[in-house]
Amino acid sequence: MSQENNPLPMTRAPDGIVRAHTLPHKGLVRHASPLSLLVLGGVLLLGVSGLLGHAGMDRDTYRSDTPSHTLDVEMPVVIRTGDFFETRLHVKAGADIGKLTLAVPVGLWREITVNAMVPQPESESADGEAYTFDFGPLRAGKEMRIKIAAQVNPRLHGVLEGDLELRDGERVLVRAPRRLRVLP
């Protein structure tokens, strides 16, 4: 065999590598810092704890009663921007309602996108102060459940509030004050 086929062993280390780099080390020199692992673990625990937002989405059911009608409103009280949520309404008519109308104040739905409402209202309108949804007549002793699926627009944060109103046409039957806190 000739010298050309057998390369010579390396006698000099590459630039920047000194003898200390090749010696065995003791301790955590070649491992992640315990401080960085603690910080990462702390951030994960904080996120899982729900302290920065909802943990399982806190829901609140508010009941508004009058001698003749009841309105239960179930919706989140704290939510994150960009999240989807549901609002459920349960109406109990103690007397005949000629034209069941739901009025949602504009301030409560600022930067909220409504994806669906079940059942669909017979008609919808807005007057700058409220969005109104007409569902037709509801007889005494009957109940109606309304489900609204919505999403918080990504740029919204802060507090939304206003009074949901259950009406017979234009006449207010029941008011339910609602408040929604939106976290970034």
Short mmCIF file of C-alpha atoms in Angstrom, two decimals:
data_model
loop_
_atom_site.label_atom_id
_atom_site.label_comp_id
_atom_site.label_asym_id
_atom_site.label_seq_id
_atom_site.Cartn_x
_atom_site.Cartn_y
_atom_site.Cartn_z
CA MET A 1 0.00 0.00 0.00
CA SER A 2 1.12 3.44 -0.76
CA GLN A 3 1.09 6.49 1.45
CA GLU A 4 -1.54 8.17 -0.73
CA ASN A 5 -4.25 5.64 0.21
CA ASN A 6 -3.69 5.97 3.97
CA PRO A 7 -4.33 9.52 5.16
CA LEU A 8 -2.14 10.72 7.99
CA PRO A 9 -3.77 10.97 11.41
CA MET A 10 -4.80 14.48 12.41
CA THR A 11 -2.09 16.04 14.49
CA ARG A 12 -3.64 19.42 15.02
CA ALA A 13 -7.18 20.34 16.26
CA PRO A 14 -9.38 22.67 14.22
CA ASP A 15 -9.21 26.40 14.97
CA GLY A 16 -10.96 27.34 18.20
CA ILE A 17 -10.79 23.86 19.74
CA VAL A 18 -8.40 23.67 22.66
CA ARG A 19 -7.38 20.73 24.84
CA ALA A 20 -9.91 21.73 27.56
CA HIS A 21 -12.75 21.08 25.07
CA THR A 22 -11.75 17.46 24.69
CA LEU A 23 -11.46 16.61 28.39
CA PRO A 24 -14.41 15.08 30.29
CA HIS A 25 -16.56 17.54 32.30
CA LYS A 26 -18.32 17.09 35.61
CA GLY A 27 -21.70 18.63 36.48
CA LEU A 28 -24.29 20.23 34.23
CA VAL A 29 -21.95 21.98 31.82
CA ARG A 30 -23.14 19.98 28.82
CA HIS A 31 -26.84 19.97 29.81
CA ALA A 32 -29.70 22.44 29.95
CA SER A 33 -29.62 24.91 32.77
CA PRO A 34 -31.95 24.01 35.66
CA LEU A 35 -33.12 27.63 35.68
CA SER A 36 -34.42 27.42 32.10
CA LEU A 37 -36.24 24.17 32.92
CA LEU A 38 -37.86 25.80 35.97
CA VAL A 39 -38.98 28.83 33.95
CA LEU A 40 -40.45 26.61 31.22
CA GLY A 41 -42.19 24.44 33.82
CA GLY A 42 -43.57 27.53 35.54
CA VAL A 43 -45.01 28.89 32.30
CA LEU A 44 -46.62 25.51 31.53
CA LEU A 45 -48.14 25.28 35.02
CA LEU A 46 -49.45 28.83 34.79
CA GLY A 47 -51.13 28.04 31.47
CA VAL A 48 -52.68 24.82 32.72
CA SER A 49 -53.89 26.45 35.95
CA GLY A 50 -56.25 28.77 34.08
CA LEU A 51 -55.03 31.88 35.92
CA LEU A 52 -54.42 33.63 32.60
CA GLY A 53 -57.89 32.91 31.27
CA HIS A 54 -60.65 30.39 31.39
CA ALA A 55 -59.98 26.85 32.49
CA GLY A 56 -62.81 24.98 30.86
CA MET A 57 -64.58 28.28 30.12
CA ASP A 58 -66.45 29.65 33.11
CA ARG A 59 -70.15 29.79 32.34
CA ASP A 60 -72.77 31.67 34.23
CA THR A 61 -76.51 31.12 34.18
CA TYR A 62 -78.51 34.22 34.96
CA ARG A 63 -82.22 33.99 35.69
CA SER A 64 -84.50 36.96 35.24
CA ASP A 65 -88.05 36.48 36.52
CA THR A 66 -91.22 38.50 36.35
CA PRO A 67 -94.58 37.34 37.69
CA SER A 68 -95.49 36.05 34.24
CA HIS A 69 -92.24 35.24 32.38
CA THR A 70 -88.79 33.72 32.99
CA LEU A 71 -85.60 34.15 30.98
CA ASP A 72 -82.52 32.02 31.74
CA VAL A 73 -79.32 33.12 29.98
CA GLU A 74 -76.28 30.83 29.99
CA MET A 75 -73.10 32.32 28.57
CA PRO A 76 -69.41 32.64 29.46
CA VAL A 77 -68.31 35.39 31.83
CA VAL A 78 -64.60 35.29 30.88
CA ILE A 79 -63.30 34.27 27.47
CA ARG A 80 -60.21 34.70 25.32
CA THR A 81 -60.08 36.66 22.11
CA GLY A 82 -60.59 34.42 19.08
CA ASP A 83 -62.54 31.76 21.03
CA PHE A 84 -65.85 30.24 19.96
CA PHE A 85 -68.66 30.22 22.51
CA GLU A 86 -72.36 29.54 22.92
CA THR A 87 -75.13 31.53 24.52
CA ARG A 88 -78.22 29.55 25.48
CA LEU A 89 -81.54 31.19 26.28
CA HIS A 90 -84.49 29.45 27.91
CA VAL A 91 -87.77 31.35 27.77
CA LYS A 92 -90.83 30.32 29.81
CA ALA A 93 -94.04 32.14 28.97
CA GLY A 94 -96.44 32.50 31.87
CA ALA A 95 -98.86 34.47 29.67
CA ASP A 96 -99.38 34.62 25.89
CA ILE A 97 -96.69 36.47 23.96
CA GLY A 98 -97.99 37.79 20.62
CA LYS A 99 -94.54 38.30 19.03
CA LEU A 100 -91.59 36.91 21.00
CA THR A 101 -88.64 39.23 20.32
CA LEU A 102 -85.08 38.98 21.59
CA ALA A 103 -83.15 42.27 21.72
CA VAL A 104 -79.36 42.14 22.08
CA PRO A 105 -77.66 45.48 22.78
CA VAL A 106 -75.03 46.54 20.24
CA GLY A 107 -72.48 46.95 23.07
CA LEU A 108 -72.76 43.28 24.06
CA TRP A 109 -71.99 42.07 20.54
CA ARG A 110 -69.27 44.58 19.63
CA GLU A 111 -66.56 42.64 17.71
CA ILE A 112 -68.53 39.39 18.06
CA THR A 113 -69.29 37.29 14.98
CA VAL A 114 -72.52 35.32 15.27
CA ASN A 115 -72.15 32.06 13.36
CA ALA A 116 -75.57 30.50 13.95
CA MET A 117 -78.85 30.91 15.81
CA VAL A 118 -81.19 27.99 16.41
CA PRO A 119 -84.08 28.24 15.84
CA GLN A 120 -83.80 30.83 13.09
CA PRO A 121 -85.83 33.97 13.81
CA GLU A 122 -88.71 34.88 11.51
CA SER A 123 -87.16 38.32 11.03
CA GLU A 124 -84.10 40.30 12.13
CA SER A 125 -83.41 44.02 12.41
CA ALA A 126 -81.06 46.56 13.97
CA ASP A 127 -81.65 50.15 14.99
CA GLY A 128 -78.19 51.22 16.17
CA GLU A 129 -78.96 50.41 19.82
CA ALA A 130 -79.94 46.74 19.58
CA TYR A 131 -80.18 43.78 17.26
CA THR A 132 -83.71 42.37 17.38
CA PHE A 133 -84.84 38.87 16.47
CA ASP A 134 -88.54 38.03 16.12
CA PHE A 135 -89.60 34.43 16.77
CA GLY A 136 -93.40 34.68 16.44
CA PRO A 137 -96.03 33.91 19.09
CA LEU A 138 -95.43 31.87 22.23
CA ARG A 139 -98.46 30.61 24.14
CA ALA A 140 -98.80 30.67 27.92
CA GLY A 141 -97.19 27.64 29.56
CA LYS A 142 -94.92 27.00 26.56
CA GLU A 143 -91.13 27.21 26.51
CA MET A 144 -88.57 28.13 23.87
CA ARG A 145 -84.86 27.43 23.85
CA ILE A 146 -82.56 29.55 21.69
CA LYS A 147 -78.93 28.68 21.00
CA ILE A 148 -76.50 31.27 19.63
CA ALA A 149 -73.05 30.15 18.41
CA ALA A 150 -70.54 32.99 18.17
CA GLN A 151 -66.85 33.84 18.04
CA VAL A 152 -64.86 36.69 19.58
CA ASN A 153 -63.00 38.64 16.89
CA PRO A 154 -59.22 38.51 17.43
CA ARG A 155 -58.71 42.24 18.00
CA LEU A 156 -61.24 42.49 20.84
CA HIS A 157 -60.23 42.65 24.48
CA GLY A 158 -61.88 44.30 27.45
CA VAL A 159 -65.41 44.15 28.83
CA LEU A 160 -68.67 43.89 26.91
CA GLU A 161 -71.92 44.52 28.74
CA GLY A 162 -75.57 45.24 28.20
CA ASP A 163 -79.12 44.11 28.99
CA LEU A 164 -80.63 41.31 26.93
CA GLU A 165 -84.34 41.99 26.58
CA LEU A 166 -87.21 39.63 26.02
CA ARG A 167 -90.03 41.56 24.38
CA ASP A 168 -93.56 41.16 23.12
CA GLY A 169 -93.05 43.20 19.97
CA GLU A 170 -91.77 46.53 21.36
CA ARG A 171 -92.94 46.02 24.98
CA VAL A 172 -90.14 44.81 27.29
CA LEU A 173 -91.15 41.74 29.32
CA VAL A 174 -87.86 40.71 30.97
CA ARG A 175 -84.34 42.19 31.17
CA ALA A 176 -81.17 40.19 31.83
CA PRO A 177 -78.00 42.25 32.45
CA ARG A 178 -74.96 40.43 31.02
CA ARG A 179 -71.22 41.09 31.18
CA LEU A 180 -68.48 39.35 29.18
CA ARG A 181 -64.79 39.89 29.95
CA VAL A 182 -62.51 39.21 26.97
CA LEU A 183 -58.83 38.45 27.68
CA PRO A 184 -56.09 38.80 25.04
#
